[in-house]
Amino acid sequence: MTAKRLVVRRRMLLKFGSALVAAAAGSVVSRHGAGAESLDLLEEQDEQALELGYRSDATTVDPDAYPKYRPGQVCAGCAVFQGRSGEVTGPCLAFPGKAVSARGWCTAWTRRA
């Protein structure tokens, strides 16, 4: 076999091998990712939700009960909300293993930097 043929075969192997590895990695991430769609939605009646005053719709927060609340504060604008921009729900560091409403609010709300 000539050196030129060997170089061409090596290039083909690298090209197709890289594509195969990328495809396999994408498949693993899509099946094992921890996106909001794989999390249970936090219910307002959950014990931890009650402890932190979670409301799935921030417009229903009682400002007398939660004086820290200000209109316009929603989970999507909170530093501990881990959802992507535009998503309806997303993971939250205050409620591990649960998804919260992007329009929600709780006492852990902290302005996103």
PDB file of C-alpha atoms in Angstrom:
ATOM      1  CA  MET A   1       0.000   0.000   0.000  1.00  0.00           C
ATOM      2  CA  THR A   2       1.322   3.438  -0.880  1.00  0.00           C
ATOM      3  CA  ALA A   3       1.801   6.241   1.606  1.00  0.00           C
ATOM      4  CA  LYS A   4      -0.783   8.371  -0.225  1.00  0.00           C
ATOM      5  CA  ARG A   5      -3.494   5.690   0.160  1.00  0.00           C
ATOM      6  CA  LEU A   6      -2.613   5.293   3.831  1.00  0.00           C
ATOM      7  CA  VAL A   7      -3.081   9.048   4.437  1.00  0.00           C
ATOM      8  CA  VAL A   8      -6.458   9.015   2.676  1.00  0.00           C
ATOM      9  CA  ARG A   9      -7.640   6.047   4.730  1.00  0.00           C
ATOM     10  CA  ARG A  10      -6.460   7.691   7.952  1.00  0.00           C
ATOM     11  CA  ARG A  11      -8.348  10.889   7.046  1.00  0.00           C
ATOM     12  CA  MET A  12     -11.517   8.929   6.315  1.00  0.00           C
ATOM     13  CA  LEU A  13     -11.215   7.078   9.612  1.00  0.00           C
ATOM     14  CA  LEU A  14     -10.753  10.325  11.539  1.00  0.00           C
ATOM     15  CA  LYS A  15     -13.611  12.029   9.691  1.00  0.00           C
ATOM     16  CA  PHE A  16     -16.147   9.235  10.162  1.00  0.00           C
ATOM     17  CA  GLY A  17     -14.897   8.296  13.612  1.00  0.00           C
ATOM     18  CA  SER A  18     -15.375  11.864  14.839  1.00  0.00           C
ATOM     19  CA  ALA A  19     -18.884  11.974  13.404  1.00  0.00           C
ATOM     20  CA  LEU A  20     -19.729   8.669  15.077  1.00  0.00           C
ATOM     21  CA  VAL A  21     -18.428   9.848  18.470  1.00  0.00           C
ATOM     22  CA  ALA A  22     -20.385  13.131  18.191  1.00  0.00           C
ATOM     23  CA  ALA A  23     -23.587  11.285  17.291  1.00  0.00           C
ATOM     24  CA  ALA A  24     -23.162   8.849  20.170  1.00  0.00           C
ATOM     25  CA  ALA A  25     -22.506  11.669  22.649  1.00  0.00           C
ATOM     26  CA  GLY A  26     -25.617  13.530  21.489  1.00  0.00           C
ATOM     27  CA  SER A  27     -27.687  10.403  21.933  1.00  0.00           C
ATOM     28  CA  VAL A  28     -26.425   9.856  25.478  1.00  0.00           C
ATOM     29  CA  VAL A  29     -27.094  13.483  26.471  1.00  0.00           C
ATOM     30  CA  SER A  30     -30.614  13.442  25.051  1.00  0.00           C
ATOM     31  CA  ARG A  31     -31.510  10.204  26.849  1.00  0.00           C
ATOM     32  CA  HIS A  32     -29.873  10.984  30.177  1.00  0.00           C
ATOM     33  CA  GLY A  33     -30.149  14.778  30.456  1.00  0.00           C
ATOM     34  CA  ALA A  34     -31.847  16.274  33.477  1.00  0.00           C
ATOM     35  CA  GLY A  35     -34.091  18.687  31.633  1.00  0.00           C
ATOM     36  CA  ALA A  36     -37.323  20.016  33.086  1.00  0.00           C
ATOM     37  CA  GLU A  37     -39.311  17.534  31.020  1.00  0.00           C
ATOM     38  CA  SER A  38     -37.879  14.679  33.100  1.00  0.00           C
ATOM     39  CA  LEU A  39     -38.705  16.350  36.436  1.00  0.00           C
ATOM     40  CA  ASP A  40     -41.986  16.266  38.326  1.00  0.00           C
ATOM     41  CA  LEU A  41     -43.719  19.631  38.522  1.00  0.00           C
ATOM     42  CA  LEU A  42     -43.680  21.130  42.011  1.00  0.00           C
ATOM     43  CA  GLU A  43     -47.154  21.353  43.511  1.00  0.00           C
ATOM     44  CA  GLU A  44     -48.073  24.291  45.752  1.00  0.00           C
ATOM     45  CA  GLN A  45     -49.229  21.782  48.395  1.00  0.00           C
ATOM     46  CA  ASP A  46     -45.806  20.049  48.630  1.00  0.00           C
ATOM     47  CA  GLU A  47     -44.257  20.456  52.085  1.00  0.00           C
ATOM     48  CA  GLN A  48     -41.185  22.289  50.815  1.00  0.00           C
ATOM     49  CA  ALA A  49     -43.321  24.529  48.582  1.00  0.00           C
ATOM     50  CA  LEU A  50     -45.413  25.500  51.599  1.00  0.00           C
ATOM     51  CA  GLU A  51     -42.282  26.237  53.647  1.00  0.00           C
ATOM     52  CA  LEU A  52     -40.987  28.642  50.992  1.00  0.00           C
ATOM     53  CA  GLY A  53     -44.362  30.148  50.079  1.00  0.00           C
ATOM     54  CA  TYR A  54     -44.178  28.857  46.486  1.00  0.00           C
ATOM     55  CA  ARG A  55     -46.932  29.978  44.133  1.00  0.00           C
ATOM     56  CA  SER A  56     -46.997  28.675  40.572  1.00  0.00           C
ATOM     57  CA  ASP A  57     -48.396  32.059  39.457  1.00  0.00           C
ATOM     58  CA  ALA A  58     -46.622  35.010  41.072  1.00  0.00           C
ATOM     59  CA  THR A  59     -49.644  37.271  40.572  1.00  0.00           C
ATOM     60  CA  THR A  60     -51.447  35.248  43.264  1.00  0.00           C
ATOM     61  CA  VAL A  61     -48.815  35.926  45.974  1.00  0.00           C
ATOM     62  CA  ASP A  62     -50.316  37.631  49.042  1.00  0.00           C
ATOM     63  CA  PRO A  63     -48.056  40.669  49.644  1.00  0.00           C
ATOM     64  CA  ASP A  64     -49.280  40.917  53.247  1.00  0.00           C
ATOM     65  CA  ALA A  65     -48.097  37.359  53.941  1.00  0.00           C
ATOM     66  CA  TYR A  66     -44.874  37.837  51.918  1.00  0.00           C
ATOM     67  CA  PRO A  67     -43.731  41.465  52.173  1.00  0.00           C
ATOM     68  CA  LYS A  68     -40.500  40.617  50.304  1.00  0.00           C
ATOM     69  CA  TYR A  69     -42.565  39.980  47.143  1.00  0.00           C
ATOM     70  CA  ARG A  70     -42.631  42.709  44.490  1.00  0.00           C
ATOM     71  CA  PRO A  71     -44.800  42.616  41.359  1.00  0.00           C
ATOM     72  CA  GLY A  72     -42.765  41.390  38.396  1.00  0.00           C
ATOM     73  CA  GLN A  73     -40.644  38.991  40.432  1.00  0.00           C
ATOM     74  CA  VAL A  74     -41.002  35.573  38.775  1.00  0.00           C
ATOM     75  CA  CYS A  75     -38.960  32.384  38.829  1.00  0.00           C
ATOM     76  CA  ALA A  76     -37.653  33.029  35.303  1.00  0.00           C
ATOM     77  CA  GLY A  77     -35.881  36.130  36.669  1.00  0.00           C
ATOM     78  CA  CYS A  78     -34.486  34.412  39.755  1.00  0.00           C
ATOM     79  CA  ALA A  79     -30.845  33.453  40.287  1.00  0.00           C
ATOM     80  CA  VAL A  80     -31.723  29.932  41.463  1.00  0.00           C
ATOM     81  CA  PHE A  81     -34.012  29.111  38.497  1.00  0.00           C
ATOM     82  CA  GLN A  82     -32.138  26.780  36.153  1.00  0.00           C
ATOM     83  CA  GLY A  83     -34.578  26.685  33.228  1.00  0.00           C
ATOM     84  CA  ARG A  84     -33.754  28.036  29.804  1.00  0.00           C
ATOM     85  CA  SER A  85     -35.091  31.353  28.605  1.00  0.00           C
ATOM     86  CA  GLY A  86     -38.592  30.997  27.178  1.00  0.00           C
ATOM     87  CA  GLU A  87     -39.351  27.665  28.875  1.00  0.00           C
ATOM     88  CA  VAL A  88     -42.641  27.360  30.773  1.00  0.00           C
ATOM     89  CA  THR A  89     -41.036  25.299  33.555  1.00  0.00           C
ATOM     90  CA  GLY A  90     -37.520  24.553  34.695  1.00  0.00           C
ATOM     91  CA  PRO A  91     -35.391  23.078  37.460  1.00  0.00           C
ATOM     92  CA  CYS A  92     -34.802  25.178  40.576  1.00  0.00           C
ATOM     93  CA  LEU A  93     -31.983  24.951  43.102  1.00  0.00           C
ATOM     94  CA  ALA A  94     -34.452  25.730  45.905  1.00  0.00           C
ATOM     95  CA  PHE A  95     -36.490  22.626  45.011  1.00  0.00           C
ATOM     96  CA  PRO A  96     -34.022  19.886  43.985  1.00  0.00           C
ATOM     97  CA  GLY A  97     -35.508  17.244  41.714  1.00  0.00           C
ATOM     98  CA  LYS A  98     -38.560  19.334  40.875  1.00  0.00           C
ATOM     99  CA  ALA A  99     -39.514  21.674  38.069  1.00  0.00           C
ATOM    100  CA  VAL A 100     -41.154  25.002  38.889  1.00  0.00           C
ATOM    101  CA  SER A 101     -43.268  27.357  36.828  1.00  0.00           C
ATOM    102  CA  ALA A 102     -41.271  30.138  35.157  1.00  0.00           C
ATOM    103  CA  ARG A 103     -44.147  32.442  36.184  1.00  0.00           C
ATOM    104  CA  GLY A 104     -43.978  31.308  39.822  1.00  0.00           C
ATOM    105  CA  TRP A 105     -42.447  32.827  42.947  1.00  0.00           C
ATOM    106  CA  CYS A 106     -41.162  31.787  46.384  1.00  0.00           C
ATOM    107  CA  THR A 107     -39.302  33.360  49.289  1.00  0.00           C
ATOM    108  CA  ALA A 108     -35.971  32.126  47.901  1.00  0.00           C
ATOM    109  CA  TRP A 109     -36.358  34.596  45.005  1.00  0.00           C
ATOM    110  CA  THR A 110     -33.125  36.470  44.337  1.00  0.00           C
ATOM    111  CA  ARG A 111     -32.501  38.834  41.424  1.00  0.00           C
ATOM    112  CA  ARG A 112     -30.544  37.235  38.618  1.00  0.00           C
ATOM    113  CA  ALA A 113     -27.193  38.956  38.079  1.00  0.00           C
TER     114      ALA A 113
END
